[in-house]
Coordinates of C-alpha atoms in Angstrom, one line a residue:
M1 CA 0.0 0.0 0.0
A2 CA 1.3 3.5 -0.9
A3 CA 2.8 5.6 1.9
G4 CA 0.2 7.8 3.5
V5 CA -2.8 5.7 2.4
S6 CA -4.6 4.0 5.2
A7 CA -6.2 0.6 4.9
P8 CA -10.1 0.6 4.8
P9 CA -11.9 -0.3 8.0
R10 CA -12.2 -4.1 8.6
A11 CA -16.0 -3.9 8.4
V12 CA -15.7 -2.3 4.9
V13 CA -13.4 -5.1 3.7
E14 CA -15.7 -7.8 5.1
H15 CA -18.7 -6.2 3.3
L16 CA -16.8 -6.1 -0.1
V17 CA -15.7 -9.7 0.2
R18 CA -19.2 -10.9 1.2
Q19 CA -20.6 -8.9 -1.8
A20 CA -18.1 -10.5 -4.2
V21 CA -18.9 -14.0 -2.9
Y22 CA -22.7 -13.6 -3.3
Q23 CA -22.2 -12.1 -6.8
R24 CA -20.1 -15.2 -7.8
L25 CA -22.9 -17.4 -6.5
G26 CA -25.5 -15.5 -8.4
K27 CA -27.4 -14.7 -5.2
P28 CA -28.6 -11.4 -3.8
L29 CA -26.8 -10.1 -0.8
P30 CA -28.9 -10.7 2.3
R31 CA -30.3 -7.7 4.0
I32 CA -28.6 -7.3 7.4
A33 CA -29.6 -4.6 9.9
Q34 CA -26.7 -2.1 10.0
A35 CA -25.7 -0.4 13.2
P36 CA -26.3 3.4 13.0
N37 CA -22.8 4.1 14.3
P38 CA -19.5 2.3 14.3
L39 CA -18.4 0.8 17.6
V40 CA -15.4 2.4 19.2
V41 CA -13.6 0.8 22.2
N42 CA -11.2 3.0 24.1
I43 CA -9.0 2.6 27.1
S44 CA -9.6 5.2 29.8
A45 CA -6.4 5.7 31.7
R46 CA -6.4 7.0 35.3
H47 CA -7.7 10.6 35.6
C48 CA -9.8 12.9 37.7
H49 CA -12.8 15.1 37.3
L50 CA -12.8 18.3 39.4
T51 CA -15.2 21.0 40.4
Q52 CA -14.3 24.6 39.7
E53 CA -13.6 25.1 43.4
A54 CA -11.0 22.4 43.4
V55 CA -9.4 23.7 40.2
E56 CA -9.0 27.2 41.8
A57 CA -7.6 25.7 45.0
L58 CA -5.0 23.8 43.0
F59 CA -4.2 26.3 40.2
G60 CA -5.3 29.7 41.5
K61 CA -8.3 32.0 41.8
G62 CA -10.3 32.2 38.6
Y63 CA -8.2 29.5 36.8
Q64 CA -9.8 27.8 33.8
L65 CA -8.8 24.4 32.4
R66 CA -7.1 24.5 29.0
V67 CA -7.8 21.9 26.3
L68 CA -4.9 19.5 25.5
R69 CA -7.0 17.3 23.2
W70 CA -10.7 16.7 22.6
L71 CA -12.0 13.3 23.6
Y72 CA -14.4 11.1 21.5
Q73 CA -17.5 12.2 23.5
E74 CA -18.5 15.6 22.3
G75 CA -17.6 18.5 24.6
Q76 CA -15.2 16.4 26.7
F77 CA -11.5 17.0 26.8
A78 CA -8.2 16.0 28.3
A79 CA -6.9 19.2 30.0
Q80 CA -3.4 20.4 29.8
E81 CA -3.3 20.5 33.6
T82 CA -2.3 17.6 35.8
V83 CA -2.1 17.1 39.5
T84 CA -0.2 15.0 42.0
L85 CA -2.3 12.5 43.9
I86 CA -1.1 11.7 47.5
G87 CA -2.4 8.4 48.8
P88 CA -2.0 6.4 52.0
R89 CA 1.4 6.4 53.6
S90 CA 2.4 9.4 51.3
R91 CA 2.6 7.2 48.2
V92 CA 2.0 9.4 45.1
I93 CA 1.0 9.4 41.5
S94 CA 2.3 12.4 39.6
N95 CA 0.9 13.9 36.4
L96 CA -2.7 12.7 37.0
R97 CA -4.6 14.1 34.1
I98 CA -7.7 16.3 34.6
L99 CA -10.6 15.7 32.3
G100 CA -12.8 18.7 31.5
P101 CA -15.1 20.5 31.7
C102 CA -15.5 20.9 35.4
R103 CA -18.2 18.9 37.1
S104 CA -20.4 19.2 40.1
L105 CA -18.4 16.7 42.2
N106 CA -14.8 15.5 42.5
Q107 CA -13.9 12.0 41.4
V108 CA -10.6 10.2 40.8
E109 CA -10.7 7.1 38.6
L110 CA -7.9 4.5 39.0
A111 CA -7.3 1.0 37.8
Y112 CA -6.8 -1.7 40.5
T113 CA -3.1 -1.8 39.9
D114 CA -2.9 2.0 40.4
A115 CA -4.8 1.6 43.7
I116 CA -2.6 -1.2 44.9
A117 CA 0.5 0.8 44.2
L118 CA -1.0 3.7 46.2
G119 CA -2.2 1.5 49.1
F120 CA -5.9 2.2 48.4
D121 CA -8.7 -0.3 48.7
V122 CA -11.0 1.2 46.1
P123 CA -14.5 0.0 45.3
L124 CA -15.9 -0.7 41.8
R125 CA -18.5 2.0 41.2
L126 CA -20.5 3.7 38.5
S127 CA -19.2 7.2 37.7
G128 CA -20.8 9.7 40.1
D129 CA -21.5 7.1 42.8
I130 CA -18.9 8.1 45.3
K131 CA -20.7 7.9 48.7
G132 CA -18.5 6.0 51.2
T133 CA -15.5 5.8 48.9
P134 CA -11.9 6.6 50.0
G135 CA -10.6 10.2 49.8
C136 CA -7.2 11.5 48.9
M137 CA -5.1 14.7 48.8
L138 CA -4.4 16.4 45.5
M139 CA -1.5 18.8 45.0
G140 CA -1.2 21.5 42.3
P141 CA 1.1 24.4 41.6
A142 CA -1.0 26.7 43.8
G143 CA -1.8 24.5 46.7
F144 CA -3.6 21.4 48.0
Y145 CA -7.1 20.1 47.9
E146 CA -8.5 17.3 50.0
L147 CA -11.1 15.0 48.7
K148 CA -13.1 13.4 51.6
E149 CA -14.3 10.8 49.2
G150 CA -14.3 10.1 45.4
V151 CA -11.6 7.6 44.6
I152 CA -13.1 4.7 42.6
R153 CA -12.4 2.1 40.0
A154 CA -15.0 3.0 37.3
A155 CA -17.2 0.1 36.2
R156 CA -16.8 -0.7 32.5
H157 CA -19.5 0.9 30.4
V158 CA -20.7 1.8 27.0
H159 CA -22.0 5.3 25.9
M160 CA -24.9 5.1 23.5
H161 CA -27.1 7.4 21.5
P162 CA -30.8 6.4 21.7
D163 CA -30.5 5.1 18.1
D164 CA -27.7 2.8 19.1
A165 CA -29.8 1.5 22.1
A166 CA -32.7 0.8 19.8
F167 CA -30.5 -1.1 17.4
Y168 CA -29.0 -3.3 20.2
G169 CA -32.3 -3.6 21.9
V170 CA -31.1 -2.3 25.3
R171 CA -32.1 0.5 27.6
N172 CA -30.2 2.8 30.0
G173 CA -29.0 0.8 33.0
D174 CA -28.9 -2.6 31.1
Y175 CA -25.8 -4.7 30.8
M176 CA -24.1 -6.0 27.7
R177 CA -21.1 -8.2 26.8
L178 CA -18.1 -7.1 24.9
K179 CA -16.3 -9.7 22.8
V180 CA -12.7 -8.8 22.1
G181 CA -10.9 -10.8 19.4
G182 CA -7.2 -11.2 18.7
D183 CA -4.6 -13.5 20.2
C184 CA -5.6 -12.4 23.7
G185 CA -9.3 -12.5 23.1
V186 CA -11.7 -12.2 26.0
V187 CA -15.3 -11.6 26.8
F188 CA -16.1 -8.8 29.2
E189 CA -19.3 -9.3 31.1
K190 CA -21.5 -6.6 32.7
V191 CA -20.7 -3.7 30.4
L192 CA -23.1 -1.0 31.7
V193 CA -25.3 0.8 29.2
R194 CA -25.5 4.5 29.4
V195 CA -27.9 6.2 27.0
D196 CA -28.1 9.9 26.2
P197 CA -28.8 11.9 23.0
A198 CA -25.4 13.6 23.4
F199 CA -23.5 10.3 23.5
R200 CA -21.4 8.7 20.7
L201 CA -21.2 4.9 20.7
E202 CA -18.1 4.1 22.8
V203 CA -17.0 1.5 25.3
H204 CA -14.7 2.5 28.1
L205 CA -12.3 0.0 29.6
D206 CA -9.5 0.8 32.1
T207 CA -5.8 0.1 31.6
D208 CA -5.9 -3.2 33.4
E209 CA -8.7 -4.4 31.1
G210 CA -7.1 -3.1 28.0
N211 CA -3.8 -4.6 28.8
A212 CA -5.4 -8.0 29.6
C213 CA -6.7 -8.3 26.0
N214 CA -3.9 -6.4 24.3
L215 CA -6.5 -4.0 22.9
Q216 CA -5.2 -2.3 19.7
P217 CA -6.9 0.1 17.3
H218 CA -7.4 -2.8 14.8
T219 CA -8.6 -5.4 17.4
P220 CA -12.0 -6.7 16.4
C221 CA -14.7 -6.0 19.0
E222 CA -18.4 -6.9 19.2
L223 CA -21.2 -5.8 21.6
V224 CA -23.9 -8.3 22.3
K225 CA -26.9 -8.2 24.5
A226 CA -26.4 -10.0 27.8

């Protein structure tokens, strides 16, 4: 393939091959329901969501987060700013990325291996469900901010537009299964469905899960109803 020319998506190649086979057999291509949007599976590395109050305590009065790069979900971004997380027994993670925009509560999302390294015993929770979770101390260039609670391992989930939910036959709060192919293929159970008109179809796994199946941009993945 010529330099600078990318290969067509796997789904396109499979469709063209299927079409050629049916033409050779002299049969019409069967009508198969097509998903309204392509499935995207991304690894969500450790990060934090902060309130404007926390941002100002860490970076200074009136400080506004700056966009480093836009994320797949519309309006969401990885900020240029990072903080240092101080865990039990003064163990730290530096350069913890902030995701914006600011939210109404503070939340730190870690993989289990991150939590073990820090000395945390973190629960598996849905995003936003932080009652009774561990807290931590965050340090920024302008000062410290203590979280009384909010350190979790986020449950794996899939963002869906209502059109996607209708196609898969699921509703908000349902669970699905994610089949990951490749040499390290696995099936992830209990993928929580989150439906909103603003969402794009995207599964979020954490780094532990992504590493376990060697998830790559070309790895075949399939969502199925549980």
